[in-house]
Coordinates of C-alpha atoms in Angstrom, one line a residue:
X1 CA 0.0 -0.1 0.0
X2 CA 1.7 3.1 -1.2
X3 CA 0.8 6.4 0.4
X4 CA 3.0 8.5 -1.9
X5 CA 6.0 8.5 0.4
X6 CA 9.3 9.0 -1.3
X7 CA 8.0 10.9 -4.2
X8 CA 9.9 13.8 -5.5
X9 CA 8.6 17.2 -4.5
X10 CA 7.4 19.4 -7.5
X11 CA 9.8 22.2 -8.4
X12 CA 9.3 25.8 -7.2
X13 CA 6.9 27.9 -9.2
X14 CA 8.7 30.7 -11.2
X15 CA 6.8 33.8 -11.0
X16 CA 6.4 35.2 -14.6
X17 CA 6.2 38.9 -15.1
X18 CA 2.8 40.2 -15.4
X19 CA 1.7 42.1 -18.5
X20 CA 1.1 45.9 -18.1
X21 CA -2.4 47.1 -17.2
X22 CA -4.8 47.8 -20.0
X23 CA -5.1 51.5 -20.6
X24 CA -7.3 51.7 -23.7
X25 CA -10.6 50.0 -24.8
X26 CA -11.6 50.6 -28.5
X27 CA -15.0 49.6 -29.7
X28 CA -14.8 49.2 -33.5
X29 CA -16.8 47.7 -36.3
X30 CA -15.6 44.5 -37.8
X31 CA -16.9 42.1 -40.5
X32 CA -18.7 40.1 -37.8
X33 CA -20.2 43.1 -35.8
X34 CA -18.8 45.4 -33.1
X35 CA -15.6 44.2 -31.3
X36 CA -13.9 45.5 -28.2
X37 CA -10.0 45.6 -28.3
X38 CA -7.9 46.1 -25.2
X39 CA -4.5 47.9 -25.5
X40 CA -1.7 48.6 -23.1
X41 CA -0.1 52.2 -22.8
X42 CA 2.2 51.3 -25.8
X43 CA -0.8 50.7 -28.0
X44 CA 0.0 46.9 -28.1
X45 CA -3.2 44.8 -28.3
X46 CA -3.7 42.5 -25.5
X47 CA -7.3 41.3 -26.0
X48 CA -10.2 41.2 -28.2
X49 CA -13.8 40.2 -27.7
X50 CA -17.4 40.8 -28.7
X51 CA -18.5 44.4 -27.8
X52 CA -22.0 43.4 -26.7
X53 CA -20.7 41.6 -23.6
X54 CA -21.5 42.9 -20.2
X55 CA -17.8 43.3 -19.4
X56 CA -17.7 46.1 -22.0
X57 CA -20.6 47.9 -20.3
X58 CA -18.8 47.5 -16.8
X59 CA -15.4 48.7 -18.2
X60 CA -16.8 51.8 -19.9
X61 CA -19.2 52.9 -17.2
X62 CA -16.8 55.4 -15.7
X63 CA -14.3 55.7 -18.6
X64 CA -13.5 58.7 -20.6
X65 CA -14.6 58.3 -24.2
X66 CA -13.5 60.0 -27.4
X67 CA -14.8 59.3 -31.0
X68 CA -12.5 58.1 -33.6
X69 CA -9.1 56.4 -33.6
X70 CA -7.7 58.1 -36.6
X71 CA -4.5 59.5 -35.0
X72 CA -1.1 58.3 -36.0
X73 CA -0.7 56.6 -32.7
X74 CA -3.3 54.0 -33.7
X75 CA -2.0 53.4 -37.3
X76 CA -0.1 50.2 -36.4
X77 CA -2.6 48.9 -33.8
X78 CA -5.6 49.2 -36.1
X79 CA -3.9 48.5 -39.4
X80 CA -6.5 46.0 -40.5
X81 CA -9.5 48.4 -40.2
X82 CA -10.7 50.9 -42.8
X83 CA -10.5 54.6 -42.3
X84 CA -14.3 54.8 -41.9
X85 CA -14.2 52.0 -39.2
X86 CA -11.5 53.9 -37.4
X87 CA -13.3 57.3 -37.6
X88 CA -16.5 55.7 -36.2
X89 CA -14.7 53.8 -33.4
X90 CA -15.1 54.8 -29.7
X91 CA -11.9 55.0 -27.7
X92 CA -12.1 54.7 -23.9
X93 CA -9.2 55.6 -21.6
X94 CA -9.3 53.1 -18.6
X95 CA -8.1 54.0 -15.1
X96 CA -6.6 57.3 -15.7

């Protein structure tokens, strides 16, 4: 009858560095409908999901919003979207 005695202990957990906090949420039109995209301060995309979810409503409740993501700072991040989609996008700044 083995009780597990003599088994090797698991190795220590190596803490990975956490990603930076999301600073921007963009709600933008896509071929399948509205999508919400999360970006960090450097405008690197870290998430994308359906904009009709409850999470989007919660995140945007107290967030400052501006209309349009046509600035040069968004060129690389939103390269797959048309100029019209970018102009109609809503940009929310999170946790200012």
